[in-house]
Short mmCIF file of N, CA, C and O in Angstrom, two decimals:
data_model
loop_
_atom_site.label_atom_id
_atom_site.label_comp_id
_atom_site.label_asym_id
_atom_site.label_seq_id
_atom_site.Cartn_x
_atom_site.Cartn_y
_atom_site.Cartn_z
N MET G 1 17.54 -0.91 18.77
CA MET G 1 17.90 -0.51 17.43
C MET G 1 16.75 0.22 16.74
O MET G 1 16.98 1.18 16.03
N TYR G 2 15.52 -0.26 16.91
CA TYR G 2 14.35 0.38 16.30
C TYR G 2 13.33 0.70 17.39
O TYR G 2 13.06 -0.12 18.25
N ASP G 3 12.78 1.90 17.31
CA ASP G 3 11.68 2.27 18.20
C ASP G 3 10.35 2.30 17.45
O ASP G 3 9.34 1.89 17.99
N THR G 4 10.38 2.81 16.21
CA THR G 4 9.17 2.93 15.41
C THR G 4 9.42 2.34 14.03
O THR G 4 10.36 2.76 13.33
N ILE G 5 8.57 1.39 13.65
CA ILE G 5 8.66 0.74 12.35
C ILE G 5 7.41 1.07 11.57
O ILE G 5 6.29 0.81 12.03
N LEU G 6 7.58 1.62 10.38
CA LEU G 6 6.46 1.95 9.50
C LEU G 6 6.31 0.84 8.48
O LEU G 6 7.28 0.45 7.82
N VAL G 7 5.09 0.32 8.34
CA VAL G 7 4.83 -0.72 7.35
C VAL G 7 3.60 -0.34 6.52
O VAL G 7 2.47 -0.45 6.97
N PRO G 8 3.84 0.16 5.30
CA PRO G 8 2.72 0.42 4.40
C PRO G 8 2.24 -0.91 3.81
O PRO G 8 3.06 -1.79 3.53
N THR G 9 0.95 -1.05 3.63
CA THR G 9 0.42 -2.32 3.10
C THR G 9 -0.74 -2.07 2.16
O THR G 9 -1.46 -1.08 2.29
N ASP G 10 -0.88 -2.96 1.19
CA ASP G 10 -2.03 -2.92 0.29
C ASP G 10 -2.72 -4.28 0.22
O ASP G 10 -3.60 -4.50 -0.59
N GLY G 11 -2.29 -5.20 1.08
CA GLY G 11 -2.91 -6.52 1.12
C GLY G 11 -2.32 -7.52 0.15
O GLY G 11 -2.73 -8.68 0.13
N SER G 12 -1.34 -7.12 -0.66
CA SER G 12 -0.71 -8.04 -1.61
C SER G 12 0.17 -9.03 -0.84
O SER G 12 0.50 -8.82 0.33
N ASP G 13 0.56 -10.11 -1.50
CA ASP G 13 1.43 -11.10 -0.86
C ASP G 13 2.75 -10.48 -0.39
O ASP G 13 3.16 -10.72 0.75
N PRO G 14 3.44 -9.68 -1.24
CA PRO G 14 4.67 -9.06 -0.74
C PRO G 14 4.42 -8.13 0.45
O PRO G 14 5.22 -8.09 1.39
N ALA G 15 3.32 -7.40 0.44
CA ALA G 15 2.99 -6.51 1.56
C ALA G 15 2.73 -7.33 2.82
O ALA G 15 3.14 -6.94 3.92
N ASN G 16 2.07 -8.47 2.68
CA ASN G 16 1.83 -9.34 3.83
C ASN G 16 3.13 -9.88 4.40
O ASN G 16 3.28 -10.02 5.61
N ARG G 17 4.10 -10.19 3.52
CA ARG G 17 5.42 -10.63 4.00
C ARG G 17 6.10 -9.48 4.75
O ARG G 17 6.75 -9.70 5.77
N ALA G 18 5.93 -8.27 4.25
CA ALA G 18 6.51 -7.10 4.92
C ALA G 18 5.90 -6.93 6.31
O ALA G 18 6.62 -6.63 7.28
N VAL G 19 4.61 -7.15 6.42
CA VAL G 19 3.94 -7.05 7.72
C VAL G 19 4.53 -8.08 8.68
O VAL G 19 4.82 -7.76 9.84
N GLU G 20 4.74 -9.29 8.22
CA GLU G 20 5.33 -10.34 9.06
C GLU G 20 6.71 -9.92 9.55
O GLU G 20 7.04 -10.10 10.73
N HIS G 21 7.52 -9.38 8.64
CA HIS G 21 8.86 -8.92 9.03
C HIS G 21 8.77 -7.77 10.03
O HIS G 21 9.53 -7.74 11.01
N ALA G 22 7.88 -6.83 9.78
CA ALA G 22 7.73 -5.67 10.68
C ALA G 22 7.33 -6.12 12.08
O ALA G 22 7.88 -5.65 13.08
N LEU G 23 6.38 -7.05 12.16
CA LEU G 23 5.95 -7.54 13.47
C LEU G 23 7.06 -8.31 14.17
O LEU G 23 7.25 -8.17 15.38
N ALA G 24 7.81 -9.11 13.42
CA ALA G 24 8.91 -9.86 14.02
C ALA G 24 10.00 -8.92 14.53
O ALA G 24 10.53 -9.12 15.64
N LEU G 25 10.32 -7.90 13.76
CA LEU G 25 11.33 -6.93 14.19
C LEU G 25 10.84 -6.13 15.40
O LEU G 25 11.62 -5.86 16.33
N ALA G 26 9.57 -5.75 15.38
CA ALA G 26 9.01 -5.01 16.52
C ALA G 26 9.07 -5.86 17.79
O ALA G 26 9.39 -5.36 18.86
N ASP G 27 8.76 -7.14 17.65
CA ASP G 27 8.83 -8.03 18.80
C ASP G 27 10.27 -8.15 19.30
O ASP G 27 10.53 -8.07 20.50
N ARG G 28 11.19 -8.31 18.39
CA ARG G 28 12.60 -8.49 18.76
C ARG G 28 13.18 -7.24 19.42
O ARG G 28 13.96 -7.35 20.36
N TYR G 29 12.84 -6.07 18.90
CA TYR G 29 13.44 -4.83 19.39
C TYR G 29 12.53 -4.03 20.30
O TYR G 29 12.84 -2.89 20.63
N ASP G 30 11.41 -4.61 20.70
CA ASP G 30 10.44 -3.93 21.55
C ASP G 30 10.05 -2.57 20.95
O ASP G 30 10.01 -1.55 21.63
N ALA G 31 9.79 -2.59 19.66
CA ALA G 31 9.42 -1.38 18.93
C ALA G 31 7.92 -1.33 18.72
O ALA G 31 7.22 -2.33 18.89
N ARG G 32 7.44 -0.19 18.34
CA ARG G 32 6.02 -0.08 17.98
C ARG G 32 5.94 -0.07 16.45
O ARG G 32 6.88 0.32 15.76
N VAL G 33 4.81 -0.50 15.96
CA VAL G 33 4.56 -0.56 14.52
C VAL G 33 3.49 0.44 14.17
O VAL G 33 2.51 0.59 14.90
N HIS G 34 3.69 1.12 13.06
CA HIS G 34 2.64 1.97 12.52
C HIS G 34 2.35 1.46 11.12
O HIS G 34 3.23 1.43 10.27
N ALA G 35 1.12 1.02 10.90
CA ALA G 35 0.71 0.49 9.61
C ALA G 35 -0.02 1.58 8.83
O ALA G 35 -0.72 2.42 9.40
N LEU G 36 0.16 1.55 7.51
CA LEU G 36 -0.40 2.57 6.64
C LEU G 36 -1.03 1.93 5.41
O LEU G 36 -0.42 1.07 4.79
N TYR G 37 -2.25 2.34 5.11
CA TYR G 37 -2.92 1.91 3.89
C TYR G 37 -3.26 3.17 3.12
O TYR G 37 -3.87 4.09 3.66
N CYS G 38 -2.87 3.22 1.86
CA CYS G 38 -3.09 4.42 1.06
C CYS G 38 -4.11 4.13 -0.05
O CYS G 38 -3.93 3.23 -0.86
N VAL G 39 -5.18 4.92 -0.04
CA VAL G 39 -6.16 4.88 -1.13
C VAL G 39 -5.57 5.74 -2.24
O VAL G 39 -5.34 6.93 -2.05
N GLU G 40 -5.33 5.13 -3.38
CA GLU G 40 -4.68 5.82 -4.48
C GLU G 40 -5.68 6.69 -5.25
O GLU G 40 -6.14 6.32 -6.33
N THR G 41 -5.96 7.85 -4.71
CA THR G 41 -6.97 8.73 -5.31
C THR G 41 -6.59 9.20 -6.70
O THR G 41 -7.47 9.47 -7.52
N HIS G 42 -5.31 9.28 -7.02
CA HIS G 42 -4.90 9.74 -8.34
C HIS G 42 -5.34 8.78 -9.45
O HIS G 42 -5.46 9.17 -10.59
N ARG G 43 -5.62 7.53 -9.11
CA ARG G 43 -6.08 6.55 -10.11
C ARG G 43 -7.54 6.74 -10.50
O ARG G 43 -7.97 6.26 -11.53
N TYR G 44 -8.31 7.41 -9.65
CA TYR G 44 -9.75 7.45 -9.85
C TYR G 44 -10.31 8.82 -10.17
O TYR G 44 -11.49 8.97 -10.38
N GLY G 45 -9.49 9.83 -10.17
CA GLY G 45 -9.99 11.17 -10.47
C GLY G 45 -10.53 11.85 -9.23
O GLY G 45 -10.31 11.43 -8.11
N GLU G 46 -11.28 12.89 -9.46
CA GLU G 46 -11.82 13.69 -8.37
C GLU G 46 -12.97 12.97 -7.68
O GLU G 46 -13.86 12.45 -8.35
N PRO G 47 -12.99 12.97 -6.35
CA PRO G 47 -14.05 12.27 -5.62
C PRO G 47 -15.41 12.97 -5.65
O PRO G 47 -16.35 12.50 -5.06
N ALA G 48 -15.53 14.08 -6.36
CA ALA G 48 -16.81 14.78 -6.42
C ALA G 48 -17.84 13.99 -7.23
O ALA G 48 -19.04 14.15 -7.04
N LEU G 49 -17.37 13.13 -8.11
CA LEU G 49 -18.28 12.31 -8.89
C LEU G 49 -18.80 11.17 -8.02
O LEU G 49 -18.04 10.54 -7.30
N SER G 50 -20.09 10.90 -8.07
CA SER G 50 -20.68 9.94 -7.14
C SER G 50 -20.10 8.53 -7.27
O SER G 50 -19.84 7.88 -6.27
N SER G 51 -19.87 8.04 -8.49
CA SER G 51 -19.33 6.69 -8.64
C SER G 51 -17.89 6.63 -8.13
O SER G 51 -17.47 5.63 -7.55
N THR G 52 -17.13 7.69 -8.33
CA THR G 52 -15.77 7.74 -7.82
C THR G 52 -15.78 7.73 -6.31
O THR G 52 -14.99 7.03 -5.66
N ALA G 53 -16.67 8.50 -5.71
CA ALA G 53 -16.77 8.56 -4.25
C ALA G 53 -17.10 7.18 -3.68
O ALA G 53 -16.56 6.79 -2.64
N ILE G 54 -17.97 6.45 -4.35
CA ILE G 54 -18.34 5.10 -3.89
C ILE G 54 -17.12 4.18 -3.91
O ILE G 54 -16.86 3.46 -2.95
N VAL G 55 -16.36 4.22 -5.01
CA VAL G 55 -15.17 3.37 -5.12
C VAL G 55 -14.16 3.74 -4.05
O VAL G 55 -13.59 2.86 -3.38
N LEU G 56 -13.92 5.03 -3.86
CA LEU G 56 -12.96 5.46 -2.85
C LEU G 56 -13.39 5.07 -1.44
O LEU G 56 -12.57 4.66 -0.62
N ASN G 57 -14.68 5.17 -1.17
CA ASN G 57 -15.20 4.74 0.14
C ASN G 57 -14.99 3.26 0.35
O ASN G 57 -14.63 2.82 1.45
N GLN G 58 -15.23 2.47 -0.70
CA GLN G 58 -15.03 1.02 -0.59
C GLN G 58 -13.56 0.69 -0.32
O GLN G 58 -13.25 -0.16 0.51
N LEU G 59 -12.67 1.37 -1.03
CA LEU G 59 -11.24 1.14 -0.83
C LEU G 59 -10.82 1.54 0.58
O LEU G 59 -10.02 0.84 1.22
N GLU G 60 -11.36 2.64 1.06
CA GLU G 60 -11.03 3.08 2.42
C GLU G 60 -11.53 2.07 3.45
O GLU G 60 -10.82 1.73 4.39
N GLU G 61 -12.73 1.56 3.26
CA GLU G 61 -13.27 0.55 4.18
C GLU G 61 -12.44 -0.71 4.15
O GLU G 61 -12.19 -1.33 5.19
N GLN G 62 -12.00 -1.12 2.94
CA GLN G 62 -11.12 -2.30 2.82
C GLN G 62 -9.84 -2.08 3.61
O GLN G 62 -9.37 -2.96 4.32
N GLY G 63 -9.25 -0.91 3.43
CA GLY G 63 -8.01 -0.59 4.12
C GLY G 63 -8.18 -0.58 5.63
O GLY G 63 -7.35 -1.11 6.36
N GLN G 64 -9.28 0.01 6.10
CA GLN G 64 -9.53 0.04 7.54
C GLN G 64 -9.68 -1.36 8.11
O GLN G 64 -9.15 -1.67 9.18
N ALA G 65 -10.40 -2.22 7.39
CA ALA G 65 -10.58 -3.60 7.86
C ALA G 65 -9.24 -4.34 7.90
O ALA G 65 -8.94 -5.05 8.86
N MET G 66 -8.42 -4.14 6.87
CA MET G 66 -7.12 -4.79 6.80
C MET G 66 -6.22 -4.31 7.95
O MET G 66 -5.57 -5.11 8.62
N LEU G 67 -6.23 -3.01 8.20
CA LEU G 67 -5.38 -2.46 9.26
C LEU G 67 -5.88 -2.85 10.64
O LEU G 67 -5.07 -3.08 11.55
N LYS G 68 -7.19 -2.94 10.79
CA LYS G 68 -7.73 -3.37 12.08
C LYS G 68 -7.29 -4.80 12.39
O LYS G 68 -6.90 -5.11 13.52
N GLU G 69 -7.33 -5.66 11.38
CA GLU G 69 -6.89 -7.05 11.56
C GLU G 69 -5.40 -7.10 11.90
O GLU G 69 -4.97 -7.83 12.78
N LEU G 70 -4.60 -6.27 11.22
CA LEU G 70 -3.18 -6.20 11.51
C LEU G 70 -2.96 -5.72 12.94
O LEU G 70 -2.12 -6.26 13.68
N GLY G 71 -3.72 -4.71 13.35
CA GLY G 71 -3.64 -4.20 14.73
C GLY G 71 -3.98 -5.26 15.75
O GLY G 71 -3.34 -5.36 16.80
N ASN G 72 -4.99 -6.07 15.46
CA ASN G 72 -5.36 -7.16 16.36
C ASN G 72 -4.24 -8.20 16.48
O ASN G 72 -3.96 -8.70 17.58
N ARG G 73 -3.61 -8.52 15.34
CA ARG G 73 -2.49 -9.47 15.37
C ARG G 73 -1.35 -8.92 16.22
O ARG G 73 -0.74 -9.66 17.01
N ALA G 74 -1.05 -7.65 16.05
CA ALA G 74 0.02 -7.03 16.84
C ALA G 74 -0.35 -7.04 18.32
O ALA G 74 0.48 -7.38 19.17
N ASP G 75 -1.59 -6.67 18.60
CA ASP G 75 -2.08 -6.67 19.98
C ASP G 75 -1.91 -8.04 20.64
O ASP G 75 -1.45 -8.15 21.77
N ASN G 76 -2.31 -9.08 19.92
CA ASN G 76 -2.20 -10.44 20.43
C ASN G 76 -0.76 -10.85 20.70
O ASN G 76 -0.49 -11.70 21.54
N ALA G 77 0.17 -10.23 19.96
CA ALA G 77 1.59 -10.53 20.15
C ALA G 77 2.24 -9.59 21.16
O ALA G 77 3.44 -9.68 21.40
N GLY G 78 1.46 -8.67 21.72
CA GLY G 78 1.99 -7.72 22.69
C GLY G 78 2.79 -6.59 22.07
O GLY G 78 3.63 -5.99 22.72
N ILE G 79 2.51 -6.29 20.80
CA ILE G 79 3.23 -5.24 20.08
C ILE G 79 2.31 -4.03 19.96
O ILE G 79 1.16 -4.15 19.52
N GLU G 80 2.82 -2.88 20.33
CA GLU G 80 2.05 -1.64 20.17
C GLU G 80 1.92 -1.33 18.69
O GLU G 80 2.91 -1.33 17.95
N CYS G 81 0.70 -1.09 18.25
CA CYS G 81 0.46 -0.85 16.83
C CYS G 81 -0.58 0.25 16.66
O CYS G 81 -1.65 0.20 17.25
N THR G 82 -0.23 1.23 15.83
CA THR G 82 -1.18 2.25 15.42
C THR G 82 -1.31 2.15 13.91
O THR G 82 -0.48 1.52 13.25
N TRP G 83 -2.35 2.75 13.38
CA TRP G 83 -2.53 2.68 11.93
C TRP G 83 -3.34 3.85 11.41
O TRP G 83 -4.07 4.48 12.16
N ASP G 84 -3.16 4.10 10.11
CA ASP G 84 -3.86 5.18 9.42
C ASP G 84 -4.21 4.76 8.01
O ASP G 84 -3.46 4.00 7.37
N VAL G 85 -5.32 5.30 7.54
CA VAL G 85 -5.68 5.23 6.12
C VAL G 85 -5.48 6.63 5.58
O VAL G 85 -5.92 7.60 6.18
N CYS G 86 -4.78 6.74 4.47
CA CYS G 86 -4.54 8.04 3.87
C CYS G 86 -4.98 8.01 2.40
O CYS G 86 -5.31 6.95 1.87
N HIS G 87 -4.97 9.14 1.78
CA HIS G 87 -5.31 9.26 0.35
C HIS G 87 -4.15 9.93 -0.35
O HIS G 87 -3.59 10.90 0.16
N GLY G 88 -3.80 9.43 -1.52
CA GLY G 88 -2.72 10.04 -2.29
C GLY G 88 -1.91 8.99 -3.03
O GLY G 88 -2.41 7.91 -3.35
N ARG G 89 -0.67 9.32 -3.29
CA ARG G 89 0.26 8.39 -3.93
C ARG G 89 0.99 7.64 -2.82
O ARG G 89 1.59 8.26 -1.94
N PRO G 90 0.97 6.31 -2.87
CA PRO G 90 1.53 5.52 -1.76
C PRO G 90 2.97 5.88 -1.39
O PRO G 90 3.30 5.97 -0.21
N TRP G 91 3.81 6.07 -2.36
CA TRP G 91 5.21 6.36 -2.04
C TRP G 91 5.36 7.72 -1.36
O TRP G 91 6.12 7.86 -0.41
N GLU G 92 4.61 8.71 -1.82
CA GLU G 92 4.68 10.03 -1.20
C GLU G 92 4.12 10.00 0.22
O GLU G 92 4.69 10.57 1.14
N GLU G 93 2.98 9.32 0.38
CA GLU G 93 2.35 9.24 1.69
C GLU G 93 3.20 8.45 2.68
O GLU G 93 3.26 8.77 3.86
N THR G 94 3.88 7.42 2.19
CA THR G 94 4.76 6.62 3.05
C THR G 94 5.93 7.47 3.54
O THR G 94 6.26 7.46 4.74
N LEU G 95 6.55 8.21 2.64
CA LEU G 95 7.67 9.06 3.04
C LEU G 95 7.22 10.16 4.00
O LEU G 95 7.92 10.47 4.97
N SER G 96 6.05 10.73 3.75
CA SER G 96 5.51 11.75 4.66
C SER G 96 5.23 11.16 6.04
O SER G 96 5.54 11.78 7.07
N ALA G 97 4.64 9.97 6.06
CA ALA G 97 4.34 9.31 7.34
C ALA G 97 5.63 8.98 8.08
O ALA G 97 5.71 9.14 9.30
N ALA G 98 6.65 8.52 7.35
CA ALA G 98 7.93 8.20 7.99
C ALA G 98 8.51 9.44 8.66
O ALA G 98 9.02 9.36 9.78
N ASP G 99 8.42 10.57 7.98
CA ASP G 99 8.90 11.82 8.57
C ASP G 99 8.08 12.21 9.79
O ASP G 99 8.62 12.56 10.84
N ALA G 100 6.76 12.18 9.64
CA ALA G 100 5.87 12.60 10.74
C ALA G 100 6.05 11.73 11.97
O ALA G 100 5.99 12.22 13.11
N LEU G 101 6.27 10.44 11.77
CA LEU G 101 6.44 9.50 12.88
C LEU G 101 7.88 9.43 13.38
O LEU G 101 8.13 8.82 14.41
N ASP G 102 8.80 10.00 12.62
CA ASP G 102 10.22 9.84 12.87
C ASP G 102 10.55 8.34 12.94
O ASP G 102 11.24 7.88 13.86
N ALA G 103 10.03 7.61 11.96
CA ALA G 103 10.22 6.15 11.92
C ALA G 103 11.70 5.81 11.75
O ALA G 103 12.42 6.48 11.00
N ASP G 104 12.13 4.77 12.43
CA ASP G 104 13.51 4.31 12.33
C ASP G 104 13.71 3.39 11.13
O ASP G 104 14.84 3.23 10.67
N LEU G 105 12.62 2.79 10.66
CA LEU G 105 12.69 1.80 9.59
C LEU G 105 11.36 1.77 8.85
O LEU G 105 10.31 1.87 9.46
N ILE G 106 11.45 1.62 7.53
CA ILE G 106 10.27 1.37 6.70
C ILE G 106 10.39 -0.07 6.19
O ILE G 106 11.44 -0.45 5.65
N VAL G 107 9.36 -0.85 6.39
CA VAL G 107 9.35 -2.23 5.89
C VAL G 107 8.22 -2.31 4.86
O VAL G 107 7.06 -2.07 5.19
N ILE G 108 8.58 -2.63 3.62
CA ILE G 108 7.61 -2.58 2.53
C ILE G 108 7.76 -3.79 1.63
O ILE G 108 8.87 -4.32 1.46
N GLY G 109 6.64 -4.24 1.07
CA GLY G 109 6.69 -5.31 0.08
C GLY G 109 7.40 -4.82 -1.16
O GLY G 109 7.32 -3.66 -1.52
N TYR G 110 8.11 -5.72 -1.83
CA TYR G 110 8.90 -5.30 -2.99
C TYR G 110 8.04 -4.89 -4.17
O TYR G 110 8.51 -4.24 -5.10
N GLN G 111 6.77 -5.23 -4.13
CA GLN G 111 5.82 -4.76 -5.13
C GLN G 111 4.41 -4.89 -4.56
O GLN G 111 4.20 -5.60 -3.58
N GLY G 112 3.47 -4.18 -5.15
CA GLY G 112 2.10 -4.18 -4.64
C GLY G 112 1.14 -4.86 -5.58
O GLY G 112 1.53 -5.52 -6.54
N GLN G 113 -0.13 -4.67 -5.31
CA GLN G 113 -1.19 -5.34 -6.07
C GLN G 113 -1.20 -4.96 -7.54
O GLN G 113 -1.57 -5.76 -8.38
N SER G 114 -0.82 -3.75 -7.87
CA SER G 114 -0.93 -3.31 -9.26
C SER G 114 0.28 -3.69 -10.10
O SER G 114 0.33 -3.38 -11.28
N HIS G 115 1.26 -4.36 -9.53
CA HIS G 115 2.47 -4.71 -10.28
C HIS G 115 2.30 -6.07 -10.93
O HIS G 115 1.99 -7.06 -10.26
N ALA G 116 2.53 -6.14 -12.22
CA ALA G 116 2.26 -7.37 -12.96
C ALA G 116 3.48 -8.28 -13.11
O ALA G 116 3.34 -9.49 -13.22
N ARG G 117 4.67 -7.72 -13.15
CA ARG G 117 5.87 -8.54 -13.38
C ARG G 117 6.52 -8.89 -12.05
O ARG G 117 6.99 -8.01 -11.33
N THR G 118 6.56 -10.17 -11.75
CA THR G 118 7.03 -10.60 -10.43
C THR G 118 8.53 -10.51 -10.26
O THR G 118 9.02 -10.54 -9.14
N GLU G 119 9.30 -10.39 -11.33
CA GLU G 119 10.75 -10.37 -11.19
C GLU G 119 11.31 -8.97 -10.93
O GLU G 119 12.50 -8.81 -10.72
N ARG G 120 10.46 -7.95 -10.92
CA ARG G 120 10.94 -6.58 -10.76
C ARG G 120 10.30 -5.91 -9.55
O ARG G 120 9.17 -6.19 -9.20
N ILE G 121 11.06 -4.99 -8.97
CA ILE G 121 10.55 -4.22 -7.85
C ILE G 121 9.46 -3.26 -8.36
O ILE G 121 9.54 -2.76 -9.48
N GLY G 122 8.44 -3.05 -7.57
CA GLY G 122 7.36 -2.16 -7.96
C GLY G 122 7.78 -0.70 -7.90
O GLY G 122 8.76 -0.33 -7.25
N SER G 123 7.03 0.14 -8.58
CA SER G 123 7.41 1.55 -8.68
C SER G 123 7.34 2.27 -7.34
O SER G 123 8.21 3.09 -7.02
N ALA G 124 6.34 1.98 -6.52
CA ALA G 124 6.25 2.64 -5.21
C ALA G 124 7.41 2.22 -4.33
O ALA G 124 8.07 3.06 -3.70
N ALA G 125 7.70 0.93 -4.28
CA ALA G 125 8.82 0.44 -3.46
C ALA G 125 10.13 1.04 -3.95
O ALA G 125 10.97 1.46 -3.15
N GLU G 126 10.31 1.10 -5.26
CA GLU G 126 11.55 1.66 -5.81
C GLU G 126 11.70 3.14 -5.42
O GLU G 126 12.77 3.58 -5.01
N ARG G 127 10.63 3.90 -5.52
CA ARG G 127 10.70 5.32 -5.17
C ARG G 127 11.00 5.50 -3.69
O ARG G 127 11.73 6.41 -3.30
N ILE G 128 10.41 4.65 -2.86
CA ILE G 128 10.67 4.74 -1.43
C ILE G 128 12.13 4.40 -1.13
O ILE G 128 12.80 5.12 -0.39
N VAL G 129 12.64 3.33 -1.72
CA VAL G 129 14.03 2.94 -1.51
C VAL G 129 14.97 4.06 -1.96
O VAL G 129 15.94 4.40 -1.27
N ARG G 130 14.69 4.66 -3.10
CA ARG G 130 15.57 5.71 -3.65
C ARG G 130 15.48 7.02 -2.87
O ARG G 130 16.45 7.76 -2.81
N SER G 131 14.31 7.31 -2.30
CA SER G 131 14.09 8.63 -1.71
C SER G 131 14.16 8.69 -0.19
O SER G 131 14.31 9.79 0.36
N ALA G 132 14.03 7.58 0.46
CA ALA G 132 13.96 7.58 1.92
C ALA G 132 15.29 8.01 2.53
O ALA G 132 16.36 7.66 2.03
N ASP G 133 15.20 8.75 3.61
CA ASP G 133 16.40 9.16 4.34
C ASP G 133 16.60 8.32 5.59
O ASP G 133 17.18 8.76 6.57
N ARG G 134 16.07 7.10 5.54
CA ARG G 134 16.18 6.16 6.64
C ARG G 134 16.22 4.75 6.04
O ARG G 134 15.91 4.58 4.87
N PRO G 135 16.57 3.74 6.82
CA PRO G 135 16.63 2.38 6.27
C PRO G 135 15.27 1.90 5.77
O PRO G 135 14.23 2.20 6.35
N VAL G 136 15.32 1.14 4.66
CA VAL G 136 14.12 0.53 4.09
C VAL G 136 14.42 -0.94 3.88
O VAL G 136 15.45 -1.31 3.28
N LEU G 137 13.54 -1.78 4.38
CA LEU G 137 13.64 -3.22 4.19
C LEU G 137 12.54 -3.63 3.24
O LEU G 137 11.36 -3.32 3.48
N THR G 138 12.88 -4.28 2.13
CA THR G 138 11.86 -4.78 1.22
C THR G 138 11.72 -6.28 1.42
O THR G 138 12.70 -6.99 1.65
N ALA G 139 10.48 -6.73 1.37
CA ALA G 139 10.20 -8.16 1.60
C ALA G 139 9.52 -8.74 0.38
O ALA G 139 8.84 -8.07 -0.34
#
């Protein structure tokens, strides 16, 4: 049913639940997982400023560490996993990655770290659900 599952993550609890679902589905359907961490550069301005560059570098390093750990978990479970760190708006980058990978499914947390109200879907998840031309599972 699924060959490629895309799971964007930001380390939030909902994103971690999405990772668990993505790994379980990949195991069940013998699919590969592609994990994505997006550094939200639009929140910090142009990276030409030294303090901005430092913050963006820290966020990128955090993302790489998170994705490496996710890759190790997948590896230990016998699931093929690739990953990327990108820069931009998470919903746009997720949709672009889904197209580039020809992903069969996007598995995403219903909200991310920057969402304050727990009873509502986050803006990135909502945009992905509304715009994706493939199935999206929110966790």
